[in-house]
Coordinates of C-alpha atoms in Angstrom, one line a residue:
Chain A
M75 CA 72.9 -45.3 -151.1
I76 CA 70.6 -42.8 -149.4
C77 CA 67.0 -42.2 -150.2
S78 CA 67.5 -39.0 -152.3
E79 CA 70.1 -40.7 -154.4
F80 CA 67.9 -43.7 -154.9
K81 CA 65.0 -41.5 -156.1
K82 CA 67.2 -39.7 -158.5
L83 CA 68.3 -42.9 -160.1
A84 CA 64.8 -44.4 -159.9
L85 CA 63.6 -41.5 -162.1
A86 CA 66.5 -41.9 -164.6
E87 CA 66.7 -45.6 -164.8
P88 CA 64.0 -47.4 -162.8
N89 CA 65.2 -50.8 -163.8
S90 CA 68.8 -50.2 -162.9
A91 CA 70.8 -53.3 -162.1
E92 CA 73.2 -51.4 -159.9
P93 CA 73.8 -53.5 -156.7
S94 CA 73.5 -50.5 -154.3
F95 CA 70.2 -49.6 -156.0
I96 CA 68.8 -53.1 -155.6
R97 CA 70.0 -53.4 -152.0
H98 CA 68.4 -50.1 -151.0
S99 CA 65.1 -51.0 -152.6
K100 CA 65.1 -54.1 -150.4
D101 CA 66.0 -52.2 -147.2
C102 CA 63.6 -49.2 -147.7
P103 CA 59.9 -49.8 -148.1
D104 CA 59.2 -46.1 -149.0
C105 CA 61.8 -46.2 -151.8
L106 CA 60.5 -49.5 -153.0
Q107 CA 57.1 -48.1 -153.3
Y108 CA 58.5 -45.0 -155.1
V109 CA 60.3 -47.0 -157.8
G110 CA 57.2 -49.3 -158.1
E111 CA 55.1 -46.2 -159.0
I112 CA 57.6 -45.1 -161.6
R113 CA 57.8 -48.6 -163.1
Q114 CA 54.0 -48.7 -163.2
M115 CA 53.9 -45.3 -164.9
D116 CA 56.3 -46.6 -167.6
T117 CA 54.2 -49.7 -168.1
D118 CA 51.0 -47.8 -168.3
L119 CA 52.6 -45.3 -170.8
S120 CA 53.9 -48.1 -172.9
N121 CA 50.5 -49.9 -172.8
S122 CA 48.7 -46.6 -173.8
L123 CA 50.8 -46.6 -177.0
D124 CA 50.2 -50.2 -177.9
V125 CA 48.9 -50.8 -181.4
A126 CA 48.5 -53.8 -183.6
V127 CA 50.9 -53.9 -186.6
P128 CA 48.6 -53.9 -189.7
S129 CA 49.0 -57.2 -191.6
S130 CA 49.3 -55.1 -194.8
I131 CA 52.5 -53.5 -193.7
M132 CA 54.1 -56.9 -193.0
A133 CA 53.1 -58.1 -196.5
K134 CA 54.5 -54.9 -198.0
I135 CA 57.8 -55.3 -196.2
E136 CA 58.1 -58.9 -197.4
L137 CA 57.2 -58.0 -200.9
N138 CA 59.8 -55.2 -201.0
Q139 CA 62.4 -57.6 -199.8
M140 CA 61.3 -60.2 -202.4
L141 CA 61.5 -57.6 -205.2
I142 CA 64.9 -56.2 -204.2
E143 CA 66.3 -59.7 -203.7
E144 CA 65.2 -60.6 -207.1
E145 CA 66.8 -57.5 -208.5
E146 CA 70.0 -58.3 -206.7
Q147 CA 70.0 -61.9 -208.0
G148 CA 69.3 -60.7 -211.5
Q149 CA 72.2 -58.3 -211.4
E150 CA 74.5 -61.0 -210.2
A151 CA 73.3 -63.6 -212.7
S152 CA 73.7 -61.5 -215.7
S153 CA 75.4 -58.2 -215.6
G154 CA 75.2 -57.8 -219.4
F155 CA 71.5 -58.6 -219.4
S156 CA 71.0 -56.4 -216.5
F157 CA 72.7 -53.6 -218.3
N158 CA 70.5 -54.1 -221.2
R159 CA 67.3 -54.0 -219.1
Y160 CA 68.5 -50.8 -217.4
A161 CA 69.5 -49.4 -220.8
I162 CA 66.0 -50.0 -222.1
A163 CA 64.5 -48.4 -219.0
A164 CA 66.9 -45.4 -219.3
S165 CA 66.1 -45.1 -223.0
F166 CA 62.4 -45.2 -222.2
A167 CA 62.8 -42.5 -219.6
L168 CA 64.9 -40.4 -222.0
A169 CA 62.3 -40.9 -224.8
L170 CA 59.6 -39.8 -222.4
F171 CA 61.6 -36.8 -221.4
V172 CA 62.4 -35.8 -225.0
S173 CA 58.8 -36.4 -226.2
G174 CA 57.6 -34.5 -223.2
F175 CA 59.8 -31.6 -224.1
M176 CA 58.7 -31.6 -227.7
A177 CA 55.1 -31.9 -226.8
N178 CA 55.5 -29.0 -224.4
S179 CA 57.0 -26.9 -227.1
F180 CA 54.2 -27.7 -229.4
L181 CA 51.5 -27.4 -226.9
G182 CA 53.0 -24.2 -225.5
G183 CA 52.6 -25.1 -221.8
S184 CA 53.6 -27.6 -219.1
R185 CA 50.1 -28.2 -217.7
D186 CA 46.5 -27.6 -218.3
D187 CA 45.4 -25.3 -215.6
S188 CA 41.8 -25.9 -216.6
L189 CA 42.0 -29.4 -215.2
G190 CA 40.0 -29.9 -212.0
E191 CA 41.8 -29.9 -208.6
D192 CA 41.2 -33.6 -208.0
Y193 CA 42.7 -34.5 -211.4
L194 CA 45.6 -32.2 -211.0
A195 CA 46.4 -33.6 -207.6
L196 CA 46.3 -37.1 -208.9
L197 CA 48.4 -36.4 -211.9
S198 CA 51.0 -34.3 -210.2
G199 CA 51.4 -37.0 -207.5
V200 CA 51.8 -39.8 -210.0
I201 CA 54.2 -37.9 -212.3
E202 CA 56.3 -36.8 -209.4
H203 CA 56.4 -40.3 -208.1
V204 CA 57.3 -41.8 -211.5
D205 CA 60.0 -39.3 -212.0
E206 CA 61.5 -40.0 -208.5
Q207 CA 61.4 -43.8 -208.4
P208 CA 64.0 -45.6 -210.4
M209 CA 62.9 -48.6 -212.5
T210 CA 63.2 -51.9 -210.7
P211 CA 62.8 -54.5 -213.3
V212 CA 61.2 -57.8 -212.2
W213 CA 62.7 -60.8 -214.0
S214 CA 59.6 -62.8 -214.6
A215 CA 56.1 -62.0 -215.5
E216 CA 54.9 -64.6 -213.0
K217 CA 56.7 -62.9 -210.1
A218 CA 55.4 -59.5 -211.3
N219 CA 51.8 -60.6 -211.3
E220 CA 52.3 -62.4 -208.0
A221 CA 53.7 -59.2 -206.5
A222 CA 50.9 -57.0 -207.9
N223 CA 48.2 -59.4 -206.6
M224 CA 49.7 -59.4 -203.2
H225 CA 49.7 -55.7 -203.1
L226 CA 46.1 -55.4 -204.5
S227 CA 44.9 -57.9 -201.9
N228 CA 46.1 -55.5 -199.2
Y229 CA 43.4 -53.1 -200.5
D230 CA 40.8 -55.7 -200.8
G231 CA 41.0 -59.5 -200.4
A232 CA 38.8 -60.0 -203.4
M233 CA 40.8 -57.7 -205.7
K234 CA 42.9 -59.5 -208.2
L235 CA 44.9 -58.7 -211.3
K236 CA 44.4 -60.9 -214.3
F237 CA 47.7 -62.5 -215.4
L238 CA 49.4 -60.2 -217.9
E239 CA 52.4 -61.6 -219.6
N240 CA 53.6 -58.2 -220.7
L241 CA 53.2 -56.5 -217.4
Q242 CA 56.6 -55.4 -216.2
F243 CA 55.8 -54.5 -212.6
T244 CA 58.2 -51.9 -211.3
R245 CA 57.8 -51.5 -207.6
I246 CA 55.3 -51.0 -204.8
C247 CA 54.8 -47.3 -204.4
P248 CA 55.0 -45.8 -201.0
M249 CA 53.4 -42.6 -202.1
G250 CA 52.5 -40.9 -198.9
K251 CA 48.8 -40.3 -198.9
Y252 CA 48.5 -42.3 -202.1
R253 CA 48.4 -46.0 -201.8
G254 CA 49.1 -47.2 -205.3
L255 CA 50.5 -49.7 -207.7
H256 CA 52.8 -48.3 -210.3
A257 CA 54.0 -50.3 -213.3
S258 CA 54.9 -50.0 -216.9
L259 CA 53.2 -51.9 -219.7
E260 CA 54.4 -52.7 -223.2
T261 CA 51.9 -52.1 -225.9
D262 CA 52.2 -52.5 -229.7
S263 CA 52.7 -48.7 -229.8
G264 CA 55.3 -48.4 -227.1
S265 CA 55.7 -48.4 -223.3
V266 CA 53.1 -46.9 -221.1
T267 CA 53.2 -46.1 -217.4
F268 CA 50.2 -46.5 -215.2
A269 CA 49.2 -46.2 -211.6
Y270 CA 46.2 -47.5 -209.8
I271 CA 45.3 -45.5 -206.6
K272 CA 42.7 -46.7 -204.2
G273 CA 40.1 -44.3 -202.8
D274 CA 38.8 -40.8 -203.6
K275 CA 37.3 -41.8 -207.0
V276 CA 37.0 -39.0 -209.5
D277 CA 33.6 -38.4 -211.1
D278 CA 34.4 -38.9 -214.8
L279 CA 37.0 -40.1 -217.2
L280 CA 39.4 -37.4 -218.3
D281 CA 41.7 -37.3 -221.2
A282 CA 44.3 -34.5 -221.2
S283 CA 47.8 -33.4 -222.0
Y284 CA 49.8 -33.0 -218.9
E285 CA 53.5 -32.1 -218.8
G286 CA 53.9 -33.3 -222.4
Y287 CA 52.3 -36.6 -221.8
A288 CA 49.0 -38.0 -223.0
V289 CA 47.2 -38.8 -219.8
R290 CA 44.0 -40.5 -218.8
V291 CA 42.4 -40.5 -215.4
K292 CA 39.5 -42.8 -215.0
P293 CA 37.4 -44.0 -212.1
L294 CA 37.9 -47.7 -211.7
R295 CA 36.3 -49.9 -209.0
D296 CA 37.0 -48.0 -205.8
G297 CA 39.9 -45.9 -207.0
N298 CA 41.5 -44.2 -210.0
L299 CA 43.5 -45.5 -212.9
I300 CA 46.0 -43.0 -214.2
I301 CA 47.7 -43.8 -217.5
V302 CA 50.6 -41.8 -218.7
S303 CA 51.8 -42.3 -222.3
N304 CA 53.8 -40.8 -225.1
T305 CA 51.0 -41.3 -227.6
N306 CA 47.3 -41.5 -227.6
K307 CA 47.4 -44.8 -229.5
A308 CA 49.5 -46.5 -226.8
L309 CA 47.3 -45.0 -224.1
Q310 CA 44.2 -46.5 -225.7
Q311 CA 45.8 -49.9 -226.0
A312 CA 47.1 -49.9 -222.5
D313 CA 43.7 -48.8 -221.2
K314 CA 42.0 -51.7 -222.9
Q315 CA 44.4 -54.2 -221.4
L316 CA 44.1 -52.7 -217.9
D317 CA 40.4 -52.5 -218.0
E318 CA 40.3 -56.2 -218.6
A319 CA 43.0 -56.9 -216.1
I320 CA 42.1 -55.0 -213.0
Y321 CA 38.9 -56.5 -211.6
W322 CA 37.5 -57.8 -208.3
N323 CA 34.6 -59.8 -206.9
I324 CA 35.3 -62.6 -209.4
Chain B
M268 CA 66.4 -79.0 -171.2
P269 CA 66.9 -75.3 -171.9
D270 CA 64.2 -72.9 -170.7
S271 CA 62.9 -71.1 -173.8
S272 CA 60.7 -68.8 -171.8
N273 CA 63.8 -66.8 -170.9
E274 CA 64.4 -65.9 -174.5
T275 CA 64.8 -62.2 -175.1
D276 CA 64.4 -60.3 -178.3
N277 CA 68.1 -60.4 -178.8
D278 CA 68.2 -64.2 -178.2
Q279 CA 65.6 -64.6 -180.9
V280 CA 67.8 -62.7 -183.3
N281 CA 70.8 -64.8 -182.3
Y282 CA 71.0 -66.6 -185.6
D283 CA 73.4 -67.8 -188.1
M284 CA 74.9 -64.5 -189.4
T285 CA 75.7 -65.9 -192.8
D286 CA 72.1 -66.6 -193.6
K287 CA 70.8 -63.2 -194.8
K288 CA 67.2 -64.2 -195.4
R289 CA 66.8 -65.9 -192.1
K290 CA 68.5 -63.0 -190.3
Y291 CA 66.2 -60.6 -192.0
A292 CA 63.1 -62.6 -191.2
L293 CA 64.1 -62.8 -187.5
L294 CA 64.8 -59.1 -187.5
I295 CA 61.3 -58.4 -188.7
E296 CA 59.7 -60.9 -186.4
A297 CA 61.6 -59.7 -183.3
H298 CA 61.3 -56.0 -183.8
S299 CA 58.5 -55.0 -186.1
Q300 CA 56.0 -54.6 -183.3
D301 CA 58.1 -52.3 -181.2
L302 CA 59.3 -50.4 -184.3
Y303 CA 55.7 -49.8 -185.5
K304 CA 54.6 -48.7 -182.1
Y305 CA 57.5 -46.2 -182.1
A306 CA 56.9 -45.2 -185.7
L307 CA 53.2 -44.4 -185.3
W308 CA 53.9 -42.4 -182.2
L309 CA 56.6 -40.4 -183.9
C310 CA 54.8 -39.9 -187.2
K311 CA 51.3 -39.4 -185.8
D312 CA 50.1 -40.6 -189.1
K313 CA 49.4 -44.2 -190.2
N314 CA 50.4 -43.8 -193.8
M315 CA 53.7 -42.0 -193.0
A316 CA 54.5 -44.6 -190.3
E317 CA 54.0 -47.4 -192.8
D318 CA 56.1 -45.6 -195.4
V319 CA 59.0 -44.9 -193.1
M320 CA 58.9 -48.4 -191.7
Q321 CA 58.9 -49.9 -195.2
E322 CA 61.9 -47.8 -196.1
T323 CA 63.6 -48.7 -192.9
F324 CA 63.4 -52.4 -193.5
L325 CA 64.4 -51.9 -197.1
R326 CA 67.5 -50.1 -196.0
A327 CA 68.1 -52.7 -193.3
W328 CA 68.0 -55.4 -196.0
K329 CA 70.5 -53.5 -198.1
S330 CA 73.0 -53.1 -195.3
L331 CA 72.3 -56.2 -193.3
D332 CA 75.9 -57.5 -193.9
S333 CA 77.1 -54.6 -191.7
L334 CA 75.1 -56.0 -188.7
R335 CA 77.6 -58.2 -186.9
E336 CA 76.1 -58.6 -183.4
A337 CA 72.6 -59.9 -182.8
K338 CA 72.4 -57.9 -179.6
A339 CA 72.9 -54.7 -181.5
A340 CA 70.1 -55.4 -184.0
K341 CA 67.4 -53.4 -182.3
S342 CA 69.3 -50.2 -181.8
W343 CA 70.8 -50.6 -185.3
L344 CA 67.3 -50.9 -186.7
F345 CA 65.9 -48.0 -184.7
T346 CA 68.8 -45.8 -185.8
I347 CA 68.0 -46.5 -189.4
F348 CA 64.4 -45.7 -188.6
R349 CA 65.3 -42.4 -186.9
R350 CA 67.4 -41.3 -189.9
E351 CA 64.8 -42.2 -192.4
H352 CA 62.1 -40.5 -190.3
A353 CA 64.2 -37.3 -190.2
R354 CA 64.9 -37.5 -193.9
Q355 CA 61.2 -37.9 -194.9
F356 CA 60.0 -35.4 -192.3
E357 CA 62.4 -32.9 -193.8
R358 CA 61.5 -33.7 -197.3
K359 CA 57.7 -33.7 -196.9
Q360 CA 57.6 -30.7 -194.6
F361 CA 54.2 -31.7 -193.2
D362 CA 52.2 -29.2 -191.3
Y363 CA 52.4 -30.9 -187.9
K364 CA 50.3 -28.3 -186.1
D365 CA 47.3 -30.4 -187.1
V366 CA 48.6 -33.8 -186.2
E367 CA 50.2 -32.8 -183.0
H368 CA 46.9 -31.6 -181.8
M369 CA 45.8 -34.5 -179.7
D370 CA 42.2 -35.6 -179.3
T371 CA 40.6 -38.8 -178.4
I372 CA 39.1 -39.3 -181.8
A373 CA 42.4 -39.0 -183.6
D374 CA 43.9 -41.4 -181.1
A375 CA 41.1 -43.9 -181.6
N376 CA 41.6 -43.7 -185.3
M377 CA 45.2 -44.7 -184.9
G378 CA 44.2 -47.7 -182.8
Y379 CA 45.2 -46.4 -179.4
D380 CA 43.6 -47.3 -176.1
S381 CA 40.7 -44.8 -175.8
R382 CA 40.3 -44.8 -172.1
P383 CA 40.7 -41.4 -170.4
E384 CA 43.7 -42.5 -168.3
A385 CA 45.6 -43.8 -171.4
F386 CA 44.8 -40.5 -173.1
A387 CA 46.1 -38.5 -170.1
L388 CA 49.4 -40.4 -170.2
R389 CA 49.9 -39.8 -173.9
N390 CA 49.0 -36.2 -173.5
A391 CA 51.5 -35.8 -170.6
L392 CA 54.2 -37.3 -172.9
V393 CA 53.4 -34.9 -175.7
K394 CA 53.7 -32.0 -173.3
L395 CA 57.3 -32.8 -172.4
P396 CA 60.0 -30.7 -174.1
E397 CA 61.5 -32.6 -177.1
K398 CA 64.9 -33.1 -175.5
Y399 CA 63.3 -34.9 -172.5
R400 CA 60.6 -36.7 -174.4
E401 CA 63.0 -38.3 -177.0
P402 CA 65.0 -40.4 -174.6
L403 CA 61.9 -41.4 -172.6
E404 CA 60.2 -42.6 -175.7
M405 CA 63.3 -44.6 -176.6
Q406 CA 63.4 -46.2 -173.2
V407 CA 59.7 -46.8 -172.7
L408 CA 58.8 -47.8 -176.2
G409 CA 62.1 -49.3 -177.4
G410 CA 63.3 -50.7 -174.0
F411 CA 66.8 -49.2 -174.5
S412 CA 69.3 -48.7 -171.8
C413 CA 70.8 -45.3 -171.0
D414 CA 74.0 -46.3 -172.8
D415 CA 72.1 -47.4 -175.9
I416 CA 70.2 -44.1 -176.0
A417 CA 73.4 -42.2 -175.5
N418 CA 74.9 -43.9 -178.6
M419 CA 71.8 -43.3 -180.7
L420 CA 71.6 -39.7 -179.7
G421 CA 75.3 -39.0 -179.8
I422 CA 75.4 -37.6 -176.3
S423 CA 76.9 -38.8 -173.0
S424 CA 75.2 -41.4 -170.7
S425 CA 75.0 -38.8 -167.9
S426 CA 73.2 -36.4 -170.1
V427 CA 70.7 -39.1 -171.0
M428 CA 70.2 -39.9 -167.3
T429 CA 69.6 -36.2 -166.6
R430 CA 67.1 -35.9 -169.4
L431 CA 65.3 -39.1 -168.3
F432 CA 65.2 -37.9 -164.7
R433 CA 63.6 -34.6 -165.8
A434 CA 61.3 -36.3 -168.2
R435 CA 59.8 -38.6 -165.6
K436 CA 59.8 -35.9 -163.0
K437 CA 57.7 -33.7 -165.3
M438 CA 55.5 -36.6 -166.3
R439 CA 54.7 -37.2 -162.7
H440 CA 54.0 -33.6 -162.1
I441 CA 51.7 -33.3 -165.1
L442 CA 49.8 -36.4 -164.0
G443 CA 49.5 -35.0 -160.5
H444 CA 51.7 -37.6 -158.8
E445 CA 54.1 -35.1 -157.2
T446 CA 54.9 -31.4 -157.0
M447 CA 58.0 -29.9 -158.6
P448 CA 60.8 -29.6 -158.0
H449 CA 61.9 -31.7 -155.1
L450 CA 65.0 -33.4 -156.2
G451 CA 68.3 -32.3 -157.6
V452 CA 69.7 -33.2 -161.0
V453 CA 71.6 -36.3 -161.9
G454 CA 74.8 -35.6 -163.9
E455 CA 75.2 -32.6 -166.1

């Protein structure tokens, strides 16, 4: 191998194991220095991009795996039961859709444009997310609460969710700029969907009709609780439970 | 007594292929650091990097049975990541004019080395045309060989070598290590 060939290969693959490349580097000090500079540039470049992996992302990955594994096990264990759970979820989604459609018809509009920008951004983000994400039932309330608490502790170590037997946690929500927890809750007056999103707290509690749903956005701790319901009664009941449940600094 | 210090990432993932959970745990342990480093650099946004990484591992779990060889684990995972990144990038249609604008404050916020020489290296990498930058990122950040990169990009090994040659040549030029162009082109 001649020097020009060596330098071409050094730029393309500085750690090449080709025998002629290795032999030439031993025989030619100039080329050895050249490939040394290139390897150093690669090392420096790699080091300049070094970052620590946030512990929260590892916890979320493990949590996602735990949730999906549980779902898989549940499906295998009881396909009939699984069908029922999905049927309930599907019925709920259908009921929300139908009631949303009816409410829209009665209210004569899909959204209230008089809502502030902050509220609209939160509501559209949550509704879009809820519409997109399929229900992922969790098979035990204990696991659901454990999962929710693990997620909340990523926001703040002292933040905990009080054990709720009726909390059917759906899934961790990778919602882009939103970092939230999204779940459904059974009340005496029906199912309610809620999301808790950390940061950018709104100023005041807002009750409104949005896309046919009764919605509430309220500042809570260091974030916002968004409740989406078919009826005001269910919304009130869910809010009461959640207000008691989500707390920190205990 | 075996010398454990010679263990590579692939050796670490050289597990019992029938044990899905163990396989998955080792996959995370062996490759999450490199993948996050690659993800953050590509996404230029912590939240998006986390989202894509989560989705990547979720998809990896779902199709883990299709991974037959431990030595292929890393490129398999990075391929899933690249697909997911492309999918989310397309869907979200972020305005990348802002995030591609590099400054030392933005870099520090992402947790990068804030020294001027480190910034100069990252800046030089950003200035490369995408077709040259892409294989260099894969080799430097992922530690992939030319053949691995060729498989992932769906191009020939000689094309990868040409691109890497040009990428490093330009990098050295931007960093003031040499004038251009001196050497011919490998392959292509």
